[in-house]
Amino acid sequence: MKILALDSSGMAASVAVVEDENMLAEYTVNYKKTHSQTLLPMLDAAVQMIQLKLDTIDAIAVASGPGSFTGLRIGSATAKGLGLALDKPIIGVPTTQALAYNLFGAGGVVCPIMDARRNQVYTGIYGFENGHLEILEDQMAADIYQVIEKLNALKRQVIFTGDGISVYREVIDQNIQVPAEYAPAHLNRQRASAVAALAMEYLKAGRVQTAAEHRPEYLRMSQAERERQERLAQKEGSS
């Protein structure tokens, strides 16, 4: 089984190709460029480097969200375009699950936190049991203090990962009541290799979509949608 994976859900853009237990290629950039500038050139470079014929892949995996609205749309559109052109299935992998999968086999629990602004994070709580990812709390948009309360209630060691660490580390340190660690730099950002590895498990279980069926999973409204609702609410209140 050969999977091409994309992740543009956060600041990092990442492309990977995994065949069975082997990672053939991974190209990740965490820099201030838009994914519309980087993702396709990265994909082209990875494909040329390993002399990959795209029609030989079995599926296209993509980080399906949550995350940056623009980044998710770019990743989704790229995956859908490839899926339609190549007639290949799409495997949507929840972003926080893929982030947790970077720490495969870790003891205790893994808590990915992505900064969602307004004191909120995109997160989930995961563990590993018998070589499989265990979902203790499915991905959600939540207040950081609520997340810390959930972790304290579990009374288990926790490893945090994701770009939310740099934003909320002080809050976490002040309020966490269980042993806590923070993933190092090579494991605390989105990586397409983790998306591909987890997608391999999904593919074996038949959890695939057609390109036409695939949609990003935003978890909450965009800022533009929230502002529109606020304006409508103000108009109704003044009428």
CSV table of C-alpha atoms in Angstrom, one decimal:
chain,number,residue,atom,x,y,z
A,1,MET,CA,0.0,0.0,0.0
A,2,LYS,CA,1.3,3.4,-1.0
A,3,ILE,CA,-0.1,6.7,0.4
A,4,LEU,CA,0.6,10.3,-0.6
A,5,ALA,CA,-0.1,12.6,2.4
A,6,LEU,CA,-0.6,16.3,2.7
A,7,ASP,CA,-0.8,18.5,5.8
A,8,SER,CA,-1.4,22.3,5.5
A,9,SER,CA,-3.6,22.7,8.6
A,10,GLY,CA,-1.1,24.9,10.5
A,11,MET,CA,2.0,27.0,10.0
A,12,ALA,CA,4.0,24.0,8.7
A,13,ALA,CA,3.4,22.7,5.2
A,14,SER,CA,4.2,19.0,4.8
A,15,VAL,CA,4.2,16.3,2.1
A,16,ALA,CA,5.0,12.7,2.6
A,17,VAL,CA,4.9,9.3,0.7
A,18,VAL,CA,4.7,6.1,2.8
A,19,GLU,CA,4.7,2.6,1.3
A,20,ASP,CA,3.7,-0.1,3.9
A,21,GLU,CA,6.2,0.4,6.7
A,22,ASN,CA,8.6,2.6,4.8
A,23,MET,CA,8.6,6.3,4.6
A,24,LEU,CA,9.9,7.0,1.1
A,25,ALA,CA,9.9,10.8,1.3
A,26,GLU,CA,8.9,13.7,3.6
A,27,TYR,CA,9.2,17.4,2.9
A,28,THR,CA,8.3,19.8,5.7
A,29,VAL,CA,8.7,23.6,5.9
A,30,ASN,CA,7.7,25.7,8.9
A,31,TYR,CA,8.1,29.2,7.6
A,32,LYS,CA,6.1,32.3,7.0
A,33,LYS,CA,4.9,31.6,3.4
A,34,THR,CA,1.4,30.8,2.3
A,35,HIS,CA,0.7,27.2,1.6
A,36,SER,CA,-0.6,28.2,-1.9
A,37,GLN,CA,3.1,29.1,-2.6
A,38,THR,CA,4.7,26.1,-1.0
A,39,LEU,CA,2.5,22.9,-1.1
A,40,LEU,CA,2.5,22.1,-4.8
A,41,PRO,CA,6.2,22.8,-5.4
A,42,MET,CA,7.0,20.7,-2.3
A,43,LEU,CA,4.8,17.9,-3.7
A,44,ASP,CA,6.5,18.1,-7.1
A,45,ALA,CA,10.0,18.1,-5.5
A,46,ALA,CA,9.2,15.0,-3.4
A,47,VAL,CA,7.6,13.1,-6.4
A,48,GLN,CA,10.6,13.9,-8.6
A,49,MET,CA,13.2,12.9,-5.9
A,50,ILE,CA,11.8,9.4,-5.5
A,51,GLN,CA,10.7,9.1,-9.2
A,52,LEU,CA,7.1,8.4,-8.1
A,53,LYS,CA,4.4,7.8,-10.7
A,54,LEU,CA,1.3,9.3,-9.1
A,55,ASP,CA,-1.0,6.7,-10.7
A,56,THR,CA,0.8,4.0,-8.5
A,57,ILE,CA,-0.4,5.4,-5.2
A,58,ASP,CA,-3.4,3.7,-3.5
A,59,ALA,CA,-4.8,6.7,-1.7
A,60,ILE,CA,-4.3,10.4,-0.9
A,61,ALA,CA,-4.4,11.3,2.8
A,62,VAL,CA,-4.9,14.9,4.0
A,63,ALA,CA,-5.1,16.5,7.4
A,64,SER,CA,-8.8,17.2,7.5
A,65,GLY,CA,-8.9,19.7,10.3
A,66,PRO,CA,-9.2,21.5,12.5
A,67,GLY,CA,-6.7,24.2,11.9
A,68,SER,CA,-6.1,27.3,9.7
A,69,PHE,CA,-9.2,27.8,7.6
A,70,THR,CA,-7.2,28.9,4.6
A,71,GLY,CA,-4.6,26.1,5.1
A,72,LEU,CA,-7.3,23.5,5.3
A,73,ARG,CA,-9.0,24.7,2.1
A,74,ILE,CA,-5.7,24.6,0.3
A,75,GLY,CA,-4.9,21.1,1.5
A,76,SER,CA,-8.4,19.9,0.8
A,77,ALA,CA,-8.5,21.4,-2.7
A,78,THR,CA,-5.1,19.9,-3.5
A,79,ALA,CA,-6.2,16.4,-2.3
A,80,LYS,CA,-9.5,16.6,-4.1
A,81,GLY,CA,-7.9,17.7,-7.3
A,82,LEU,CA,-5.4,14.8,-7.2
A,83,GLY,CA,-8.1,12.4,-6.2
A,84,LEU,CA,-10.3,13.4,-9.1
A,85,ALA,CA,-7.5,13.4,-11.6
A,86,LEU,CA,-6.1,10.1,-10.5
A,87,ASP,CA,-9.4,8.4,-9.6
A,88,LYS,CA,-8.0,7.7,-6.1
A,89,PRO,CA,-9.8,7.6,-2.7
A,90,ILE,CA,-9.2,10.3,-0.1
A,91,ILE,CA,-8.5,9.6,3.6
A,92,GLY,CA,-9.3,12.5,5.8
A,93,VAL,CA,-7.2,12.3,9.0
A,94,PRO,CA,-8.2,14.6,12.0
A,95,THR,CA,-5.4,17.0,12.6
A,96,THR,CA,-5.1,16.5,16.3
A,97,GLN,CA,-5.0,12.7,15.9
A,98,ALA,CA,-2.1,13.1,13.5
A,99,LEU,CA,-0.3,15.4,15.9
A,100,ALA,CA,-0.7,12.9,18.6
A,101,TYR,CA,0.6,10.1,16.3
A,102,ASN,CA,3.9,11.9,16.2
A,103,LEU,CA,4.4,10.6,19.8
A,104,PHE,CA,3.3,7.0,19.0
A,105,GLY,CA,3.8,4.7,22.0
A,106,ALA,CA,4.1,7.5,24.6
A,107,GLY,CA,3.1,6.6,28.1
A,108,GLY,CA,0.4,8.6,29.8
A,109,VAL,CA,-1.7,10.8,27.6
A,110,VAL,CA,-0.9,13.1,24.6
A,111,CYS,CA,-2.6,16.4,24.3
A,112,PRO,CA,-2.1,18.3,21.0
A,113,ILE,CA,-3.0,22.0,21.4
A,114,MET,CA,-3.3,24.3,18.4
A,115,ASP,CA,-3.8,28.0,19.0
A,116,ALA,CA,-7.4,28.9,17.9
A,117,ARG,CA,-7.2,32.5,19.3
A,118,ARG,CA,-9.7,34.0,21.8
A,119,ASN,CA,-8.2,31.9,24.6
A,120,GLN,CA,-9.3,28.7,22.8
A,121,VAL,CA,-7.3,25.8,21.4
A,122,TYR,CA,-8.1,23.0,19.0
A,123,THR,CA,-7.3,19.9,20.9
A,124,GLY,CA,-8.1,16.3,21.8
A,125,ILE,CA,-6.8,13.9,24.4
A,126,TYR,CA,-5.2,10.6,23.3
A,127,GLY,CA,-3.3,7.6,24.5
A,128,PHE,CA,-1.8,4.5,23.0
A,129,GLU,CA,-3.1,1.0,23.8
A,130,ASN,CA,-1.8,-2.2,22.3
A,131,GLY,CA,-0.2,-0.4,19.4
A,132,HIS,CA,-3.2,1.7,18.5
A,133,LEU,CA,-4.3,5.3,19.0
A,134,GLU,CA,-6.9,5.5,21.7
A,135,ILE,CA,-9.3,8.5,21.7
A,136,LEU,CA,-9.9,9.7,25.3
A,137,GLU,CA,-11.5,13.0,24.2
A,138,ASP,CA,-12.3,13.6,20.6
A,139,GLN,CA,-11.0,16.7,18.9
A,140,MET,CA,-12.7,19.9,19.8
A,141,ALA,CA,-12.4,23.7,20.1
A,142,ALA,CA,-12.2,24.5,23.8
A,143,ASP,CA,-11.1,27.0,26.3
A,144,ILE,CA,-7.5,26.2,27.5
A,145,TYR,CA,-8.6,26.2,31.1
A,146,GLN,CA,-11.3,23.6,30.4
A,147,VAL,CA,-8.7,21.4,28.7
A,148,ILE,CA,-6.4,21.7,31.8
A,149,GLU,CA,-9.3,20.7,34.0
A,150,LYS,CA,-10.0,17.6,31.9
A,151,LEU,CA,-6.3,16.6,32.1
A,152,ASN,CA,-6.2,17.2,35.9
A,153,ALA,CA,-9.2,15.0,36.3
A,154,LEU,CA,-7.5,12.1,34.4
A,155,LYS,CA,-4.7,12.1,36.9
A,156,ARG,CA,-2.2,10.8,34.3
A,157,GLN,CA,1.1,12.1,33.0
A,158,VAL,CA,0.6,14.3,29.9
A,159,ILE,CA,2.7,15.3,27.0
A,160,PHE,CA,1.7,18.5,25.2
A,161,THR,CA,2.4,19.0,21.5
A,162,GLY,CA,1.5,21.6,18.9
A,163,ASP,CA,1.9,25.3,18.2
A,164,GLY,CA,-0.3,26.2,21.1
A,165,ILE,CA,2.5,25.4,23.5
A,166,SER,CA,4.4,28.7,22.9
A,167,VAL,CA,1.1,30.6,23.4
A,168,TYR,CA,-0.2,28.8,26.5
A,169,ARG,CA,2.8,27.3,28.2
A,170,GLU,CA,2.7,29.8,31.1
A,171,VAL,CA,-1.0,29.1,31.7
A,172,ILE,CA,-0.4,25.4,31.6
A,173,ASP,CA,2.5,25.5,34.0
A,174,GLN,CA,0.5,27.6,36.5
A,175,ASN,CA,-2.6,25.3,36.4
A,176,ILE,CA,-1.6,21.8,35.5
A,177,GLN,CA,-1.7,19.4,38.5
A,178,VAL,CA,-0.3,16.3,36.9
A,179,PRO,CA,3.2,15.6,35.6
A,180,ALA,CA,3.5,17.4,32.3
A,181,GLU,CA,6.1,17.5,29.5
A,182,TYR,CA,6.4,19.3,26.2
A,183,ALA,CA,7.3,17.6,22.9
A,184,PRO,CA,10.6,18.7,21.4
A,185,ALA,CA,10.9,20.7,18.2
A,186,HIS,CA,11.0,17.7,15.8
A,187,LEU,CA,7.7,16.3,17.2
A,188,ASN,CA,5.6,19.4,18.0
A,189,ARG,CA,4.4,20.4,14.6
A,190,GLN,CA,2.2,18.9,11.9
A,191,ARG,CA,4.0,16.3,9.8
A,192,ALA,CA,2.6,14.6,6.7
A,193,SER,CA,4.4,11.4,7.7
A,194,ALA,CA,2.2,11.0,10.7
A,195,VAL,CA,-0.9,11.7,8.6
A,196,ALA,CA,0.3,9.0,6.2
A,197,ALA,CA,1.0,6.4,8.9
A,198,LEU,CA,-2.3,6.9,10.5
A,199,ALA,CA,-4.1,6.9,7.1
A,200,MET,CA,-2.6,3.5,6.5
A,201,GLU,CA,-4.6,2.2,9.5
A,202,TYR,CA,-7.7,3.9,8.2
A,203,LEU,CA,-7.2,2.4,4.7
A,204,LYS,CA,-6.9,-1.1,6.1
A,205,ALA,CA,-10.2,-0.4,8.0
A,206,GLY,CA,-11.9,0.9,4.8
A,207,ARG,CA,-12.3,4.4,6.2
A,208,VAL,CA,-12.0,6.2,2.9
A,209,GLN,CA,-14.0,8.8,0.9
A,210,THR,CA,-14.3,9.7,-2.7
A,211,ALA,CA,-12.7,13.0,-3.8
A,212,ALA,CA,-16.2,14.4,-4.2
A,213,GLU,CA,-17.2,13.5,-0.7
A,214,HIS,CA,-14.2,14.9,1.1
A,215,ARG,CA,-14.8,18.1,3.2
A,216,PRO,CA,-12.5,19.8,5.7
A,217,GLU,CA,-13.6,19.7,9.4
A,218,TYR,CA,-13.4,23.2,10.7
A,219,LEU,CA,-15.0,22.6,14.2
A,220,ARG,CA,-16.1,26.2,14.4
A,221,MET,CA,-17.1,29.2,12.2
A,222,SER,CA,-14.5,31.3,10.5
A,223,GLN,CA,-13.9,34.9,11.8
A,224,ALA,CA,-15.8,36.3,8.8
A,225,GLU,CA,-18.8,34.1,9.6
A,226,ARG,CA,-18.8,35.1,13.3
A,227,GLU,CA,-18.6,38.8,12.4
A,228,ARG,CA,-21.5,38.4,10.0
A,229,GLN,CA,-23.6,36.7,12.7
A,230,GLU,CA,-22.7,39.5,15.2
A,231,ARG,CA,-23.8,42.2,12.7
A,232,LEU,CA,-27.1,40.4,12.1
A,233,ALA,CA,-27.7,40.1,15.8
A,234,GLN,CA,-27.0,43.8,16.3
A,235,LYS,CA,-29.5,44.7,13.5
A,236,GLU,CA,-32.1,42.5,15.0
A,237,GLY,CA,-31.5,44.0,18.4
A,238,SER,CA,-31.9,47.5,17.1
A,239,SER,CA,-35.0,46.9,15.1
